[in-house]
PDB file of C-alpha atoms and ligand atoms in Angstrom:
ATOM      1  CA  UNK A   1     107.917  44.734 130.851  1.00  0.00           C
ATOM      2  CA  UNK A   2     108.837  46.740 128.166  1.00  0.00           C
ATOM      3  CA  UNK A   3     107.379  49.638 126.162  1.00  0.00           C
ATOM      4  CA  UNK A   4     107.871  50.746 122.881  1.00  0.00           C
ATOM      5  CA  UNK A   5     109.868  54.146 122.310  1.00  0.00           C
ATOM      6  CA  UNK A   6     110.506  56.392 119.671  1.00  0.00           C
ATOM      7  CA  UNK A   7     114.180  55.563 118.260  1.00  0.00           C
ATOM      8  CA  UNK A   8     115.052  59.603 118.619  1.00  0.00           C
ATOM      9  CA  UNK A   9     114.741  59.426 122.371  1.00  0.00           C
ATOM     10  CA  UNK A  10     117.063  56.715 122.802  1.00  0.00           C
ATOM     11  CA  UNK A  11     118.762  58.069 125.549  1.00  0.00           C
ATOM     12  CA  UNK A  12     121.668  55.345 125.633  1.00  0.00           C
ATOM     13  CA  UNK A  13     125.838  56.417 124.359  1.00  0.00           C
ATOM     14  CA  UNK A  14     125.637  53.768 121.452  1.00  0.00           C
ATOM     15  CA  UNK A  15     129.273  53.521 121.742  1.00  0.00           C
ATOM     16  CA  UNK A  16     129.258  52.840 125.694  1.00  0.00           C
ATOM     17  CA  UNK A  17     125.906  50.196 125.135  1.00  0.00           C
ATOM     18  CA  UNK A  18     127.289  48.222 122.182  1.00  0.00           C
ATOM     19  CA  UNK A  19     131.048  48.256 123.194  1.00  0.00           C
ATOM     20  CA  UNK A  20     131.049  48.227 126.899  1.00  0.00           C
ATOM     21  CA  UNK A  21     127.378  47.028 127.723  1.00  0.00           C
ATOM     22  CA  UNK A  22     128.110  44.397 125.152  1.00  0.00           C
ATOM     23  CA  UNK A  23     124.199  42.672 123.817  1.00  0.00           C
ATOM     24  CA  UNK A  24     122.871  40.010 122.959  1.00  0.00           C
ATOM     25  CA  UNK A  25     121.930  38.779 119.444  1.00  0.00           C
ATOM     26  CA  UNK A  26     118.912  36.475 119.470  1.00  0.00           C
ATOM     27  CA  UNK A  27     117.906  35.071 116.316  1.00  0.00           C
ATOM     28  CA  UNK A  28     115.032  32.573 115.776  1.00  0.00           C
ATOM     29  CA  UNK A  29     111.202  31.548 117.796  1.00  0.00           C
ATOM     30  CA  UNK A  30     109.358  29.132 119.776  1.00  0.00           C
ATOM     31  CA  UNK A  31     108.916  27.009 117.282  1.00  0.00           C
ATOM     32  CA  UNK A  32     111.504  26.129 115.129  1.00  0.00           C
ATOM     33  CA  UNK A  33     113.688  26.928 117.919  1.00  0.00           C
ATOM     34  CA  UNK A  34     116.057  29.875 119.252  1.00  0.00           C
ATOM     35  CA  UNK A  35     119.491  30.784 120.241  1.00  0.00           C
ATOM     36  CA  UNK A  36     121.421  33.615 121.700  1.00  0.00           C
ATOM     37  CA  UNK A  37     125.095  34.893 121.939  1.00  0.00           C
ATOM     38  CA  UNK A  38     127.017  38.120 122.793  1.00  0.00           C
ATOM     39  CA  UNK A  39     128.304  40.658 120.642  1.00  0.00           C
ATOM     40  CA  UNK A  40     130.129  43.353 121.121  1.00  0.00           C
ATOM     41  CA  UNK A  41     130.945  44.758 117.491  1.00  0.00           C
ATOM     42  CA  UNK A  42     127.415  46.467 115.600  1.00  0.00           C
ATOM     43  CA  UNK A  43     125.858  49.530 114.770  1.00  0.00           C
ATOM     44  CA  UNK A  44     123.136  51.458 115.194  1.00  0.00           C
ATOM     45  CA  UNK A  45     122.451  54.473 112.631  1.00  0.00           C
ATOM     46  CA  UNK A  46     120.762  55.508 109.073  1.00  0.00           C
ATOM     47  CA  UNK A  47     120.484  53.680 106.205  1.00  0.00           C
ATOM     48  CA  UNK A  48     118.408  53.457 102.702  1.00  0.00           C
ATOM     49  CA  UNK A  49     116.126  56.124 105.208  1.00  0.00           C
ATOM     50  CA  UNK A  50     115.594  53.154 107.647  1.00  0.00           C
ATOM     51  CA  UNK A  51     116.737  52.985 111.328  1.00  0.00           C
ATOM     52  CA  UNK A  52     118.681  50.410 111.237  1.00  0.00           C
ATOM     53  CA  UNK A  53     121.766  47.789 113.449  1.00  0.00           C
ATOM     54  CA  UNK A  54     124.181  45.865 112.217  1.00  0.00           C
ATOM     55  CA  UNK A  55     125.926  43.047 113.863  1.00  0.00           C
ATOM     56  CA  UNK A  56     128.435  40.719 112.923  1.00  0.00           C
ATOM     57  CA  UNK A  57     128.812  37.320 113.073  1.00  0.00           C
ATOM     58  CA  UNK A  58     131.399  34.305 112.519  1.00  0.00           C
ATOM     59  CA  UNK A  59     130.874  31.168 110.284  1.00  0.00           C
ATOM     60  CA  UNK A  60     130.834  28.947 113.450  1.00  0.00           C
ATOM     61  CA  UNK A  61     128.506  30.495 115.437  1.00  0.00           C
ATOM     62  CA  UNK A  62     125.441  28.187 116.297  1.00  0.00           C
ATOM     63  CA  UNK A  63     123.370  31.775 116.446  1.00  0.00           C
ATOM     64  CA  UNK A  64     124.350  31.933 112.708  1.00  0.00           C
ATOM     65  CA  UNK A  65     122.224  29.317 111.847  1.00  0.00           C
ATOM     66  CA  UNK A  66     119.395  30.973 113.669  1.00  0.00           C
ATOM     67  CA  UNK A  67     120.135  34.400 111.807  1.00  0.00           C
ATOM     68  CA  UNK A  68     120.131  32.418 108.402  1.00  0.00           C
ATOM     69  CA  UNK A  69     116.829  30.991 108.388  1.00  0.00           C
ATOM     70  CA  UNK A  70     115.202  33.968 110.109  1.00  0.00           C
ATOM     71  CA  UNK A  71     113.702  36.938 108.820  1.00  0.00           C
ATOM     72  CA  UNK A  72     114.044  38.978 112.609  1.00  0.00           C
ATOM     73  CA  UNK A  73     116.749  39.264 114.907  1.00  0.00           C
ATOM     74  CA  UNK A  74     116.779  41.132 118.428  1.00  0.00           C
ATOM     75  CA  UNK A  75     119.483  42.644 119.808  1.00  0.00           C
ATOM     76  CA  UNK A  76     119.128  43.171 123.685  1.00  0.00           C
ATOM     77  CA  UNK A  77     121.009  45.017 126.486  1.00  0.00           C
ATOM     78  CA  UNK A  78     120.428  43.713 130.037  1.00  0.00           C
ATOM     79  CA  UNK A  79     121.588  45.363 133.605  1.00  0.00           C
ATOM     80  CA  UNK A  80     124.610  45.887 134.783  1.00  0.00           C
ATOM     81  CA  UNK A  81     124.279  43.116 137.679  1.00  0.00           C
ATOM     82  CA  UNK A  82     123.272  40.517 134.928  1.00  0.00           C
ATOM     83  CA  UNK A  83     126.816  40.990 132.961  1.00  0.00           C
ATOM     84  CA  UNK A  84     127.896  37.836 134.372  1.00  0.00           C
ATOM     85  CA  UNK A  85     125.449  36.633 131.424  1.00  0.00           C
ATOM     86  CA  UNK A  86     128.177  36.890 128.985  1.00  0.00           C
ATOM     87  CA  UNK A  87     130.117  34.224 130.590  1.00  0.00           C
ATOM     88  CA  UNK A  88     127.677  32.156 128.916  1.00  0.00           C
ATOM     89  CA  UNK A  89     126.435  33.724 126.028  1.00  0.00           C
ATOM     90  CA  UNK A  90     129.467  34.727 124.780  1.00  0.00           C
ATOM     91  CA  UNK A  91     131.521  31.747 126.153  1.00  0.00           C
ATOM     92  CA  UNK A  92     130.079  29.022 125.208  1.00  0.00           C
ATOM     93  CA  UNK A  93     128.043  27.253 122.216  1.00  0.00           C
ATOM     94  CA  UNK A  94     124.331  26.926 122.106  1.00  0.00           C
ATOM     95  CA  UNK A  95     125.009  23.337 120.901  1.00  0.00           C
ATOM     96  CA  UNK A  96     126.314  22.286 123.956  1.00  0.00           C
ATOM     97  CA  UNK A  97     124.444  24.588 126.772  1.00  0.00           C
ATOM     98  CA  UNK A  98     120.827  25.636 126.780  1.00  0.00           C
ATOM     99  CA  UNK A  99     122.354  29.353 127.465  1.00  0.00           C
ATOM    100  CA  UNK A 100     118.333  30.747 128.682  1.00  0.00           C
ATOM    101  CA  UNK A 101     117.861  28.129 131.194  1.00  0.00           C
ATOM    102  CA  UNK A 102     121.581  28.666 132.625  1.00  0.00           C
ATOM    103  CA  UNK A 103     121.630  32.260 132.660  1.00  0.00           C
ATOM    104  CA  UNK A 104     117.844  32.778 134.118  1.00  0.00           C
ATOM    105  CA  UNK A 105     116.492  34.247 130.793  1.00  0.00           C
ATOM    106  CA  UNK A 106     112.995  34.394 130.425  1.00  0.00           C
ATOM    107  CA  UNK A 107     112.360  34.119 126.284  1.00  0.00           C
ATOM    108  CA  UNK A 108     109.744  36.179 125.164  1.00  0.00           C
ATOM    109  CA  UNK A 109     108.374  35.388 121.660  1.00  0.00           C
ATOM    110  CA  UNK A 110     106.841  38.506 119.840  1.00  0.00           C
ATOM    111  CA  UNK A 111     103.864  37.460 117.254  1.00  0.00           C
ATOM    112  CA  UNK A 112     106.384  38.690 114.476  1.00  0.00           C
ATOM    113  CA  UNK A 113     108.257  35.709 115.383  1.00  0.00           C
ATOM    114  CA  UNK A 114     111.259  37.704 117.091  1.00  0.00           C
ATOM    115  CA  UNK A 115     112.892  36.414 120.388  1.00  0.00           C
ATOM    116  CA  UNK A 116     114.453  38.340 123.347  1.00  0.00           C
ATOM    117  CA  UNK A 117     114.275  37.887 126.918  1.00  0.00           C
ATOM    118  CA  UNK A 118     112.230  39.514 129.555  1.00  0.00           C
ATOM    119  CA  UNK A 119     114.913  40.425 131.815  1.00  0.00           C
ATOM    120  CA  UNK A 120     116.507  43.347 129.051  1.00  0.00           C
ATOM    121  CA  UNK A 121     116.148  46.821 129.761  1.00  0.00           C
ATOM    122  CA  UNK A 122     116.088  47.449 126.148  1.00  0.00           C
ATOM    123  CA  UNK A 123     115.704  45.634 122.769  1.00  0.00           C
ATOM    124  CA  UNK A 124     116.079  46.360 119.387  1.00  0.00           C
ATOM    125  CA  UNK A 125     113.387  43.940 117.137  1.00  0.00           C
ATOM    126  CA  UNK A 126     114.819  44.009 113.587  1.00  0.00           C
ATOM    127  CA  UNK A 127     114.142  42.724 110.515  1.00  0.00           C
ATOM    128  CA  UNK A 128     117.367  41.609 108.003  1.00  0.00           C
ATOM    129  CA  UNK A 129     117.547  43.763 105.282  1.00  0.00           C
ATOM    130  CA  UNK A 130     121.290  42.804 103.749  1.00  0.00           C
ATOM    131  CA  UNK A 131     123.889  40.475 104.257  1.00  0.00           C
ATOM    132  CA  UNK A 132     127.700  40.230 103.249  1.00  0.00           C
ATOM    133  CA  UNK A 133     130.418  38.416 104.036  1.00  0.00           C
ATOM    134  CA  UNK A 134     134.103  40.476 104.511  1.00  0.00           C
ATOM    135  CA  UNK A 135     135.773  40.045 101.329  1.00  0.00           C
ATOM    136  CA  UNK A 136     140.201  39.848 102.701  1.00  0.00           C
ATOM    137  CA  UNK A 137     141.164  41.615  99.444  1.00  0.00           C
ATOM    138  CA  UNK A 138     138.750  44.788 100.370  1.00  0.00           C
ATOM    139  CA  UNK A 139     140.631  45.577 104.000  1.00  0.00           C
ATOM    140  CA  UNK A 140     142.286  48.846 103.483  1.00  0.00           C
ATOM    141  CA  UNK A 141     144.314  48.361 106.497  1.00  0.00           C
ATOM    142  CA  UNK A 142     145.492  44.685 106.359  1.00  0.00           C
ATOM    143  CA  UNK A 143     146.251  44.678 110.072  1.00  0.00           C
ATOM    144  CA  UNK A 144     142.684  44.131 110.593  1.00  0.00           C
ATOM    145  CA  UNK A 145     143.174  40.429 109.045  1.00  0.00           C
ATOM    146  CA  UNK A 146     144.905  39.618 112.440  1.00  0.00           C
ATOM    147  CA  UNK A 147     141.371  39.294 113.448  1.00  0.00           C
ATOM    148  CA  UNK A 148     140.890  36.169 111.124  1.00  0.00           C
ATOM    149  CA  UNK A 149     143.718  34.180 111.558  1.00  0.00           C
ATOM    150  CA  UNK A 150     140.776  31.488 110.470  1.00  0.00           C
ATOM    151  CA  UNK A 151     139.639  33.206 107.512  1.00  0.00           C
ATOM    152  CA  UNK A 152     136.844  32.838 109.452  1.00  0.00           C
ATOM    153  CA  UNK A 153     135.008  36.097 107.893  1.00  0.00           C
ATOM    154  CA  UNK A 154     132.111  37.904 109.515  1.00  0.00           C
ATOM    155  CA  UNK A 155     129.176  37.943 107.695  1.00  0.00           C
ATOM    156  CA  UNK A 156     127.387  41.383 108.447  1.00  0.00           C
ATOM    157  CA  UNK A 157     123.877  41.941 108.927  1.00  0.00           C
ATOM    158  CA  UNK A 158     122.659  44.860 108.103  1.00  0.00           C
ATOM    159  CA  UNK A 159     118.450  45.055 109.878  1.00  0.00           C
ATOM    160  CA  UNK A 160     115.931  47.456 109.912  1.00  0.00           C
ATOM    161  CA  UNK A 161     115.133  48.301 113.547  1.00  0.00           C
ATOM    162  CA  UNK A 162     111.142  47.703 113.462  1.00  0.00           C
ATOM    163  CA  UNK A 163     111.167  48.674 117.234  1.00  0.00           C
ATOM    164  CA  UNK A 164     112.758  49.981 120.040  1.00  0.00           C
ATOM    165  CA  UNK A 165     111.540  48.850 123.535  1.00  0.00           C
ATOM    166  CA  UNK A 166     112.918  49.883 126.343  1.00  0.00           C
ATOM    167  CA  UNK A 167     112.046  49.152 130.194  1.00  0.00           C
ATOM    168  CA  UNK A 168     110.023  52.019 131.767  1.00  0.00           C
ATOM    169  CA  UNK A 169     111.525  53.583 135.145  1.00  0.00           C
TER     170      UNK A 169
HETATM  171  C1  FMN B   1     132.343  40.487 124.652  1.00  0.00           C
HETATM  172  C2  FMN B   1     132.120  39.517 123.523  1.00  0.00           C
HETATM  173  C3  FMN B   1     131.753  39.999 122.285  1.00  0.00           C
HETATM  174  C4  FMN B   1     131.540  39.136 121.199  1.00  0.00           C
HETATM  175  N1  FMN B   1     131.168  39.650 119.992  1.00  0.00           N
HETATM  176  C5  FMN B   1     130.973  38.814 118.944  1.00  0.00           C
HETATM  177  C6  FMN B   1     130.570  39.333 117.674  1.00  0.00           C
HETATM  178  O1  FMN B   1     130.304  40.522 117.486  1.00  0.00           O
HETATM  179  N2  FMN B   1     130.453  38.433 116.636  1.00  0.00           N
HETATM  180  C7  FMN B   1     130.705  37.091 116.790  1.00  0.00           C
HETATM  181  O2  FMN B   1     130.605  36.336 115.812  1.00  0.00           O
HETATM  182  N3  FMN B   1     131.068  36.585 118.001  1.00  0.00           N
HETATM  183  C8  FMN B   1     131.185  37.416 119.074  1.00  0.00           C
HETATM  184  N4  FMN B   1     131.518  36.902 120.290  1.00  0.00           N
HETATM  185  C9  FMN B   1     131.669  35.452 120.468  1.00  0.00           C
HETATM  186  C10 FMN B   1     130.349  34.719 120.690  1.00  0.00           C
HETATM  187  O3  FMN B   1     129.511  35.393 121.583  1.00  0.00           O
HETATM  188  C11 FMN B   1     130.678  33.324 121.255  1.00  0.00           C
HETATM  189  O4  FMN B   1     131.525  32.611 120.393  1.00  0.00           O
HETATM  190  C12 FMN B   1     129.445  32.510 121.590  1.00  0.00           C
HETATM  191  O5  FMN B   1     129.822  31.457 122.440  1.00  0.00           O
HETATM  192  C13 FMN B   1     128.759  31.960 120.365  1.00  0.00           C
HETATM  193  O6  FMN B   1     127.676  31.158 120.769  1.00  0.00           O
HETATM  194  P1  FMN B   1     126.843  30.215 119.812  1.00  0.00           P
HETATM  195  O7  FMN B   1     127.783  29.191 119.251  1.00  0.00           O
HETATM  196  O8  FMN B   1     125.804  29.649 120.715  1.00  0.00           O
HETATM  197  O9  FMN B   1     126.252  31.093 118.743  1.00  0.00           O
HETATM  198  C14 FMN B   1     131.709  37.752 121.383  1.00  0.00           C
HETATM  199  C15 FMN B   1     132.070  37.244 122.653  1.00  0.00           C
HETATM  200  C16 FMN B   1     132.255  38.118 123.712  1.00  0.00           C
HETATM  201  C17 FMN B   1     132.633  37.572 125.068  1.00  0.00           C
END
């Protein structure tokens, strides 16, 4: 179970949680459906005078469907002996794999209509605020377009962290 904390006692290195942790970004609800993957590239900080996260995420990604037609998206850290998780999440395609039922994931559907799953030890409910798609003529340092040998873009989601819960010791 997990409680609600303030976002200034967030005791977790962002850096070490988002880059090494890695999370997973859940976008959708019971109803018209859900679906999760991992990410590894976001941010958590101060924005318009909102808490907010970003996260990124590719054209082809089934999740981005998910984050298109919903207002909320979670992103969720789970424990260290669950990071064989991300062999799924972040392996393979919700179209093809019902990633929840593989990996053990409990969903839990929040009356907001957010989605994460009960086995996190923290979660981040947010609500999109902004989106934008990487623009190739705006990279300052063009190595960075090795990344999108595709010109398969991110689109970046910029959402107001509504709450922070984290699982009590
Ligand atoms: C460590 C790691 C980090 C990842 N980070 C991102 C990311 O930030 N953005 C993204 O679009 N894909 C990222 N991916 C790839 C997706 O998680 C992966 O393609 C996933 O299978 C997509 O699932 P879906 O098609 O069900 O949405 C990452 C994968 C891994 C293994």
């Amino acid at each position: 179970m997990l409680e609600k904390i303030q976002p200034e006692t967030l005791a977790a290195n962002v850096f070490d949680l988002i880059g090494n942790r890695w999370l997973l970004l859940t976008a959708g609800d019971e109803t018209g459906g859900f679906n999760t993957m991992t990410v590894s590239w976001g941010g958590l900080g101060v924005l318009w005078g909102k808490y907010v996260a970003t996260c990124y995420v590719r054209p082809q990604r089934y999740t981005r469907k998910f984050m298109e037609k919903s207002g909320l998206f979670t992103l969720s850290a789970y424990p260290e002996t669950m990071h064989s998780i991300h062999t799924v999440c972040g392996g393979m395609s919700g179209r093809d794999v019902n990633k929840a039922k593989e990996c053990g994931l409990t969903p839990v559907f929040t009356p907001e209509g957010a989605t994460y799953f009960a086995e996190a030890e923290l979660a981040f409910v947010c609500k999109k605020l902004y989106f934008e798609d990487f623009d190739p003529s705006k990279f300052l340092d063009k190595s960075i377009l090795n990344n999108y040998p595709n010109q398969d873009f991110h689109r970046m989601y910029v959402g107001e962290i509504l709450e922070v819960l984290q699982k009590q010791a």
